[in-house]
mmCIF file of C-alpha atoms in Angstrom:
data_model
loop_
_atom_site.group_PDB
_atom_site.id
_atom_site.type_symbol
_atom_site.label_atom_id
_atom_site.label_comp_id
_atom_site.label_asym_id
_atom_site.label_seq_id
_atom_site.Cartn_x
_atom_site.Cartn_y
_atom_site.Cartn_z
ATOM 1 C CA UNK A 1 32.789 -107.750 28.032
ATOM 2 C CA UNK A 2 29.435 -109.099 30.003
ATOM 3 C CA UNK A 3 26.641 -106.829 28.358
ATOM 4 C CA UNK A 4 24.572 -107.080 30.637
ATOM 5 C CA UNK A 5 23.738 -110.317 31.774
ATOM 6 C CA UNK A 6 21.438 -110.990 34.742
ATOM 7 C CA UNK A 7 22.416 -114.390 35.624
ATOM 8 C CA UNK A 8 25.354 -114.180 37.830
ATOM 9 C CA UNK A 9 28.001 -114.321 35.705
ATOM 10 C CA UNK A 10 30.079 -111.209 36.776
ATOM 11 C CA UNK A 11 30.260 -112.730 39.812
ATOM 12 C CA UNK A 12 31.529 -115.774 38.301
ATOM 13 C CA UNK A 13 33.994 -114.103 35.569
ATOM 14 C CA UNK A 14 35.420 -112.014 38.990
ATOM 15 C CA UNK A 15 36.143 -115.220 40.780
ATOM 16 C CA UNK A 16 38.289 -116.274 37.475
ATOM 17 C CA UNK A 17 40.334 -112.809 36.939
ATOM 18 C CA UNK A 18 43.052 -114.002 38.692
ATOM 19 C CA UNK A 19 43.884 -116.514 36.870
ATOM 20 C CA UNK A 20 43.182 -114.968 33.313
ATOM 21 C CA UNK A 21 45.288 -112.009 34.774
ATOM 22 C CA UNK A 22 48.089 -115.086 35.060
ATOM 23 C CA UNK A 23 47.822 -117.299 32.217
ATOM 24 C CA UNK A 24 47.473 -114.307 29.295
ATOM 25 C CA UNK A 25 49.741 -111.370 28.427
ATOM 26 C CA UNK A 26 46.754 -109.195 27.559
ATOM 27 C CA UNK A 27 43.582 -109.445 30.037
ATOM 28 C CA UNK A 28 40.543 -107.445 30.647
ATOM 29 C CA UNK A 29 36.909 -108.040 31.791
ATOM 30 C CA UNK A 30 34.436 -105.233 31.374
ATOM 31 C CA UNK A 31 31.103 -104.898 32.145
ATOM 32 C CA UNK A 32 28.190 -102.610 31.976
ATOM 33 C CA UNK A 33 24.222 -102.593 30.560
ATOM 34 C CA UNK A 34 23.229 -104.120 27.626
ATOM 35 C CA UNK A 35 24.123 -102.132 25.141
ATOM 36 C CA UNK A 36 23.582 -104.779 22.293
ATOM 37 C CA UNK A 37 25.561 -107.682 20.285
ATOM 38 C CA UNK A 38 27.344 -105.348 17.745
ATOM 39 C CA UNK A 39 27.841 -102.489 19.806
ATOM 40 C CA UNK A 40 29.942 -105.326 22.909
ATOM 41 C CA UNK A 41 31.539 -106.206 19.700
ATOM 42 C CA UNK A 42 32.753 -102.852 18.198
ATOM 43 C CA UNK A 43 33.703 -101.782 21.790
ATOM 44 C CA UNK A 44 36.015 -105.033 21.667
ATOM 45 C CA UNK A 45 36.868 -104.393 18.386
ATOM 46 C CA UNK A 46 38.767 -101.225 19.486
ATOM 47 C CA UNK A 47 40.807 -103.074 22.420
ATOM 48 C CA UNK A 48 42.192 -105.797 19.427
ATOM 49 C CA UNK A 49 45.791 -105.417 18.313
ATOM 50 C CA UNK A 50 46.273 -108.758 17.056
ATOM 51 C CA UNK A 51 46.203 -110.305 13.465
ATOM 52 C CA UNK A 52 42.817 -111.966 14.430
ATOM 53 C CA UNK A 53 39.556 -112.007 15.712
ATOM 54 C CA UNK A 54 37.355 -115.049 16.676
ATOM 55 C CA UNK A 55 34.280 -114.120 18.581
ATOM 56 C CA UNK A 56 31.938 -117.126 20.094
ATOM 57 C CA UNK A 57 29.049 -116.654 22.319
ATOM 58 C CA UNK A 58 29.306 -117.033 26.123
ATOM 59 C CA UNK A 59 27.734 -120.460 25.778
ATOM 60 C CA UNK A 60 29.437 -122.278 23.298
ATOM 61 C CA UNK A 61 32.550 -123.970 23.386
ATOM 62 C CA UNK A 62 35.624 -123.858 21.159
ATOM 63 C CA UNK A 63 37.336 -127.234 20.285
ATOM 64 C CA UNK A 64 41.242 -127.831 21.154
ATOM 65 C CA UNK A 65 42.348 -127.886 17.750
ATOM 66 C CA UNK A 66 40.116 -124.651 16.170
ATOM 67 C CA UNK A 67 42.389 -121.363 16.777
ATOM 68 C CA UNK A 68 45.720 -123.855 15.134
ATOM 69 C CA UNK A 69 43.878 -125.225 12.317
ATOM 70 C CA UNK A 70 42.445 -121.700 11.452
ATOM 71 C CA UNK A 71 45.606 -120.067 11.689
ATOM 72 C CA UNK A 72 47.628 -122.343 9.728
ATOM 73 C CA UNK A 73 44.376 -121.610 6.901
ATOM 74 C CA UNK A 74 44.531 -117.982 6.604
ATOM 75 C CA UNK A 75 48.674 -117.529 7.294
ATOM 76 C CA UNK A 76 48.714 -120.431 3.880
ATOM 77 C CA UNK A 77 45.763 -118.427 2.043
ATOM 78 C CA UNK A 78 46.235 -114.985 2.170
ATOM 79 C CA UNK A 79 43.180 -114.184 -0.207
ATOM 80 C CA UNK A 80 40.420 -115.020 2.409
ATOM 81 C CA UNK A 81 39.015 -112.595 4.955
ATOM 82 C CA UNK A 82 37.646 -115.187 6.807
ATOM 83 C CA UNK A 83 37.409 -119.183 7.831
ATOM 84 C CA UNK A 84 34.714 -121.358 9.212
ATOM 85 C CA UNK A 85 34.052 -124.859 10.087
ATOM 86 C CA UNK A 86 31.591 -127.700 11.234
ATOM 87 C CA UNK A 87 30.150 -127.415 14.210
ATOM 88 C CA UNK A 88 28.800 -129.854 16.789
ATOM 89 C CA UNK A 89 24.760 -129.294 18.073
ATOM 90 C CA UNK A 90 25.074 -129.386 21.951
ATOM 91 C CA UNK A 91 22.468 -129.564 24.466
ATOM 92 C CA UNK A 92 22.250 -127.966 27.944
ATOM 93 C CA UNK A 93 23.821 -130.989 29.501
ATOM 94 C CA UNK A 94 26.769 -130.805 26.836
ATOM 95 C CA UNK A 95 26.008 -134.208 25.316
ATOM 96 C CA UNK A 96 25.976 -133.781 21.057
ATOM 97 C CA UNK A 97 22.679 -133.637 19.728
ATOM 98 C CA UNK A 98 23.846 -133.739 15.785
ATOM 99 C CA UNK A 99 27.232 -132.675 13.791
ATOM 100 C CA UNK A 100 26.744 -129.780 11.049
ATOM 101 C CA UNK A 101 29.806 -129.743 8.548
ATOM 102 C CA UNK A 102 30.380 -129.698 4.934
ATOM 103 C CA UNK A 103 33.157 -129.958 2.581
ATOM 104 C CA UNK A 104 35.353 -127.589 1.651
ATOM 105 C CA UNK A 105 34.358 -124.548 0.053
ATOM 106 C CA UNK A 106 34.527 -120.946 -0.683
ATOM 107 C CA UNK A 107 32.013 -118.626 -0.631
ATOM 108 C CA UNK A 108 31.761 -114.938 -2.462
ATOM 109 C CA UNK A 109 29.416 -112.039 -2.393
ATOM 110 C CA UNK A 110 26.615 -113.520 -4.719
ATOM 111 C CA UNK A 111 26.072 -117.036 -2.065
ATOM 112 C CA UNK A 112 26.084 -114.706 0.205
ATOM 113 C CA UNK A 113 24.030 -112.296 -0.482
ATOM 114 C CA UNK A 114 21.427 -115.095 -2.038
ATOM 115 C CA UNK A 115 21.494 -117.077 1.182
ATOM 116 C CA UNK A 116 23.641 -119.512 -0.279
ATOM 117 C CA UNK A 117 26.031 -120.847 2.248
ATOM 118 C CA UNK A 118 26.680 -122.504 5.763
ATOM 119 C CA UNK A 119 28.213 -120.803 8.084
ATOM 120 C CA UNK A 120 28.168 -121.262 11.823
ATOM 121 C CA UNK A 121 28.558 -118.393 13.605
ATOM 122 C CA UNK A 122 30.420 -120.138 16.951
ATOM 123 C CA UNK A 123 33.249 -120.982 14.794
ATOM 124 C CA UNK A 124 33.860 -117.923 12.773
ATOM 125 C CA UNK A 125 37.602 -116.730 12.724
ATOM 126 C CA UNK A 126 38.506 -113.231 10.615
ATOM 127 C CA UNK A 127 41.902 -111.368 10.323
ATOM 128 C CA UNK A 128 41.210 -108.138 12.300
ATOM 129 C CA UNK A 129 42.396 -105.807 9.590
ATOM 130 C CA UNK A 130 39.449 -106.851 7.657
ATOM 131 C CA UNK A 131 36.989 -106.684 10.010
ATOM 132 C CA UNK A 132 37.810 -103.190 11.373
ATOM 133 C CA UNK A 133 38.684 -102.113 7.545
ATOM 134 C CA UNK A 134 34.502 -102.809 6.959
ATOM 135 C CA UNK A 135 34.202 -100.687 9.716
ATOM 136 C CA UNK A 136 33.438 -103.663 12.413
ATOM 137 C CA UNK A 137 29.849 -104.497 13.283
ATOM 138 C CA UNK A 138 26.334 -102.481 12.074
ATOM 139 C CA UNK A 139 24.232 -102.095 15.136
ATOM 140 C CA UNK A 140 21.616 -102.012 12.955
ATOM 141 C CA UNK A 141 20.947 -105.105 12.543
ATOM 142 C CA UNK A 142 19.831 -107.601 14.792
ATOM 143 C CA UNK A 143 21.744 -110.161 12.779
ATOM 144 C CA UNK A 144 25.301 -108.902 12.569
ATOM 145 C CA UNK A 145 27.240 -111.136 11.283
ATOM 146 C CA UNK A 146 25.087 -111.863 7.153
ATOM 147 C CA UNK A 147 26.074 -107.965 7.113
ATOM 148 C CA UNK A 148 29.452 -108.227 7.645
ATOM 149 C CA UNK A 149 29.945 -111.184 5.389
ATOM 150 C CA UNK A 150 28.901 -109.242 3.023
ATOM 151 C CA UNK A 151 30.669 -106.494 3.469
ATOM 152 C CA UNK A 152 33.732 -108.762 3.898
ATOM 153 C CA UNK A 153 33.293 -110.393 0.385
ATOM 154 C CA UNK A 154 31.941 -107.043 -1.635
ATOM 155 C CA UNK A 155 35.397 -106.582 -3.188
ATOM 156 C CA UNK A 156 35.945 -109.892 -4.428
ATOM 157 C CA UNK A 157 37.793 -111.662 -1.629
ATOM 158 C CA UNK A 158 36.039 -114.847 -0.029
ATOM 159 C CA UNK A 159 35.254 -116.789 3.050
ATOM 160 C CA UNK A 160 36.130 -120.412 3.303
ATOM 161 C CA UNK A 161 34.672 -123.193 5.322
ATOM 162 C CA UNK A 162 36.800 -126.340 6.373
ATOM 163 C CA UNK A 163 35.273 -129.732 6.437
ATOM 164 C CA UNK A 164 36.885 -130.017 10.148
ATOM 165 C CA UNK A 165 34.314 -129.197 13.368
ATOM 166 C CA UNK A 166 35.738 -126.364 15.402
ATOM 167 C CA UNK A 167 33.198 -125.831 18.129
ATOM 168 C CA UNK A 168 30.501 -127.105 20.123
ATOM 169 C CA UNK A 169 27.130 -124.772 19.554
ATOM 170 C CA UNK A 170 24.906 -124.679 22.316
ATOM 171 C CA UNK A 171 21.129 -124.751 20.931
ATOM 172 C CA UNK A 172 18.146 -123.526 23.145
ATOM 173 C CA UNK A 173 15.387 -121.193 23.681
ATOM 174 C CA UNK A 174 16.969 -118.140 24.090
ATOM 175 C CA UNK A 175 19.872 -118.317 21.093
ATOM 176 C CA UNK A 176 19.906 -114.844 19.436
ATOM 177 C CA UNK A 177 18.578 -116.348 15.655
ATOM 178 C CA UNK A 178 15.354 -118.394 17.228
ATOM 179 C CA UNK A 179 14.210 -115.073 18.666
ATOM 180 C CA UNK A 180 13.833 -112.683 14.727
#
Protein backbone atom coordinates (compact mmCIF):
# COMPACT_ATOMS: atom_id res chain seq x y z
CA UNK A 1 0.00 0.00 0.00
CA UNK A 2 2.04 3.42 -1.06
CA UNK A 3 0.22 6.10 1.21
CA UNK A 4 0.96 8.58 -0.48
CA UNK A 5 4.36 9.04 -1.34
CA UNK A 6 5.60 11.82 -3.63
CA UNK A 7 8.82 10.47 -4.69
CA UNK A 8 8.21 8.25 -7.56
CA UNK A 9 7.75 5.19 -6.16
CA UNK A 10 4.38 4.05 -7.75
CA UNK A 11 6.02 4.33 -10.72
CA UNK A 12 8.69 2.19 -9.54
CA UNK A 13 6.46 -0.51 -7.53
CA UNK A 14 4.34 -0.64 -11.22
CA UNK A 15 7.47 -1.50 -13.10
CA UNK A 16 7.93 -4.54 -10.42
CA UNK A 17 4.13 -5.97 -10.45
CA UNK A 18 4.91 -8.35 -12.81
CA UNK A 19 7.12 -10.06 -11.23
CA UNK A 20 5.53 -9.96 -7.63
CA UNK A 21 2.33 -11.06 -9.60
CA UNK A 22 4.87 -14.23 -10.54
CA UNK A 23 6.92 -15.08 -7.70
CA UNK A 24 3.88 -14.90 -4.82
CA UNK A 25 0.54 -16.72 -4.57
CA UNK A 26 -1.11 -13.68 -3.01
CA UNK A 27 -0.16 -10.10 -4.62
CA UNK A 28 -1.54 -6.69 -4.47
CA UNK A 29 -0.24 -3.06 -4.67
CA UNK A 30 -2.58 -0.28 -3.67
CA UNK A 31 -2.26 3.14 -3.59
CA UNK A 32 -4.00 6.30 -2.73
CA UNK A 33 -3.38 9.74 -0.37
CA UNK A 34 -1.87 9.68 2.74
CA UNK A 35 -4.13 8.60 4.90
CA UNK A 36 -1.60 7.93 7.82
CA UNK A 37 0.79 5.01 9.30
CA UNK A 38 -1.97 3.13 11.29
CA UNK A 39 -4.75 3.70 9.14
CA UNK A 40 -2.16 1.92 5.64
CA UNK A 41 -1.77 -0.55 8.36
CA UNK A 42 -5.37 -1.44 9.48
CA UNK A 43 -6.38 -1.27 5.75
CA UNK A 44 -3.61 -4.11 5.33
CA UNK A 45 -4.58 -5.60 8.29
CA UNK A 46 -7.97 -6.54 6.71
CA UNK A 47 -6.35 -8.12 3.38
CA UNK A 48 -4.10 -10.67 5.96
CA UNK A 49 -5.18 -14.30 6.14
CA UNK A 50 -2.06 -15.69 7.28
CA UNK A 51 -0.73 -16.79 10.79
CA UNK A 52 1.56 -13.64 10.71
CA UNK A 53 2.26 -10.23 10.29
CA UNK A 54 5.70 -8.48 9.94
CA UNK A 55 5.45 -4.91 8.85
CA UNK A 56 8.91 -2.88 8.00
CA UNK A 57 9.09 0.50 6.56
CA UNK A 58 9.63 1.11 2.82
CA UNK A 59 13.26 1.87 3.58
CA UNK A 60 14.60 -0.69 5.58
CA UNK A 61 15.71 -3.95 4.74
CA UNK A 62 14.92 -7.39 6.12
CA UNK A 63 17.88 -9.87 6.58
CA UNK A 64 17.81 -13.49 4.77
CA UNK A 65 17.47 -15.38 7.79
CA UNK A 66 14.61 -13.03 9.84
CA UNK A 67 11.01 -14.43 8.65
CA UNK A 68 12.76 -18.47 9.44
CA UNK A 69 14.28 -17.66 12.64
CA UNK A 70 11.02 -15.84 13.80
CA UNK A 71 8.86 -18.48 12.76
CA UNK A 72 10.62 -21.31 14.18
CA UNK A 73 10.33 -18.77 17.72
CA UNK A 74 6.72 -18.31 17.93
CA UNK A 75 5.57 -21.99 16.22
CA UNK A 76 8.22 -23.41 19.55
CA UNK A 77 6.67 -20.67 22.05
CA UNK A 78 3.21 -20.44 21.77
CA UNK A 79 2.84 -17.96 24.82
CA UNK A 80 4.31 -14.86 22.99
CA UNK A 81 2.32 -12.44 20.85
CA UNK A 82 5.22 -11.18 19.42
CA UNK A 83 9.24 -11.45 18.53
CA UNK A 84 11.94 -8.96 17.89
CA UNK A 85 15.55 -8.78 17.25
CA UNK A 86 18.85 -6.69 16.78
CA UNK A 87 19.00 -4.54 14.26
CA UNK A 88 21.78 -3.09 12.12
CA UNK A 89 22.03 1.17 11.88
CA UNK A 90 22.28 1.80 8.05
CA UNK A 91 23.07 4.86 6.27
CA UNK A 92 21.74 6.21 2.94
CA UNK A 93 24.52 4.53 1.07
CA UNK A 94 23.65 1.11 2.91
CA UNK A 95 27.05 0.82 4.61
CA UNK A 96 26.39 -0.10 8.74
CA UNK A 97 26.76 2.74 10.85
CA UNK A 98 26.43 0.65 14.37
CA UNK A 99 24.66 -2.86 15.45
CA UNK A 100 21.75 -2.51 18.19
CA UNK A 101 21.02 -6.03 19.85
CA UNK A 102 20.67 -7.44 23.21
CA UNK A 103 20.29 -10.71 24.79
CA UNK A 104 17.51 -12.58 25.12
CA UNK A 105 14.61 -11.45 26.88
CA UNK A 106 11.00 -11.11 27.52
CA UNK A 107 9.18 -8.27 28.07
CA UNK A 108 5.50 -7.78 29.86
CA UNK A 109 3.08 -4.99 30.35
CA UNK A 110 4.90 -3.17 33.32
CA UNK A 111 8.60 -2.67 30.92
CA UNK A 112 6.44 -1.69 28.69
CA UNK A 113 4.40 0.55 29.84
CA UNK A 114 7.53 2.12 32.03
CA UNK A 115 9.65 2.47 28.92
CA UNK A 116 11.57 -0.39 29.82
CA UNK A 117 12.60 -2.30 26.80
CA UNK A 118 14.31 -2.37 23.25
CA UNK A 119 12.50 -2.95 20.60
CA UNK A 120 13.17 -2.08 17.00
CA UNK A 121 10.39 -1.48 15.14
CA UNK A 122 11.96 -2.77 11.46
CA UNK A 123 12.15 -6.14 12.85
CA UNK A 124 8.93 -6.64 14.62
CA UNK A 125 7.08 -9.99 13.72
CA UNK A 126 3.36 -10.70 15.50
CA UNK A 127 0.91 -13.66 14.91
CA UNK A 128 -2.03 -11.91 13.14
CA UNK A 129 -4.69 -13.26 15.44
CA UNK A 130 -3.24 -11.12 18.06
CA UNK A 131 -2.83 -8.18 16.39
CA UNK A 132 -6.33 -7.97 14.83
CA UNK A 133 -7.77 -9.53 18.31
CA UNK A 134 -6.37 -5.82 19.92
CA UNK A 135 -8.24 -4.47 17.31
CA UNK A 136 -5.02 -3.65 14.92
CA UNK A 137 -3.51 -0.18 14.98
CA UNK A 138 -4.93 3.25 17.00
CA UNK A 139 -4.76 6.07 14.56
CA UNK A 140 -4.50 8.05 17.32
CA UNK A 141 -1.36 8.00 17.92
CA UNK A 142 1.42 9.14 16.05
CA UNK A 143 3.47 6.35 17.55
CA UNK A 144 1.59 3.15 16.85
CA UNK A 145 3.36 0.57 17.64
CA UNK A 146 4.22 1.48 22.18
CA UNK A 147 0.22 1.27 21.93
CA UNK A 148 -0.10 -1.87 20.58
CA UNK A 149 2.59 -3.44 22.67
CA UNK A 150 0.73 -2.66 25.20
CA UNK A 151 -2.26 -3.72 24.30
CA UNK A 152 -0.56 -6.95 23.14
CA UNK A 153 0.92 -7.70 26.67
CA UNK A 154 -2.24 -6.27 28.93
CA UNK A 155 -3.40 -9.85 29.57
CA UNK A 156 -0.32 -11.30 30.67
CA UNK A 157 1.25 -12.71 27.52
CA UNK A 158 4.78 -11.25 26.44
CA UNK A 159 7.01 -10.12 23.67
CA UNK A 160 10.42 -11.57 23.25
CA UNK A 161 13.53 -10.21 21.69
CA UNK A 162 16.30 -12.57 20.17
CA UNK A 163 19.91 -11.74 20.53
CA UNK A 164 20.11 -12.43 16.54
CA UNK A 165 19.95 -9.04 14.05
CA UNK A 166 17.03 -9.37 11.70
CA UNK A 167 17.12 -6.19 9.68
CA UNK A 168 18.97 -3.38 8.44
CA UNK A 169 17.25 0.13 9.81
CA UNK A 170 17.71 2.93 7.69
CA UNK A 171 18.38 6.18 9.97
CA UNK A 172 17.84 9.78 8.56
CA UNK A 173 16.07 12.98 8.70
CA UNK A 174 12.81 12.15 7.88
CA UNK A 175 12.30 8.62 10.06
CA UNK A 176 8.78 8.84 11.61
CA UNK A 177 10.28 8.90 15.62
CA UNK A 178 12.96 11.97 14.93
CA UNK A 179 9.99 14.03 13.78
CA UNK A 180 7.48 13.88 17.67
Amino acid sequence: IDDGSKDGSVEKIQEMIPACQERFVRFEFRYRPNKGLSETLNEALEWCDGLYLSPIASDDQMLKQKIQLQVNFLEKNLNYSAVFGGINQIDDHNKIVRTLTRKKEKYSFKQIAELDYFLQAPTQFFKLSDIKMIGGYNSKFRIEDWYSYLLLTKDGRDIYIMEEVLCNYRRHGNNSSKKI
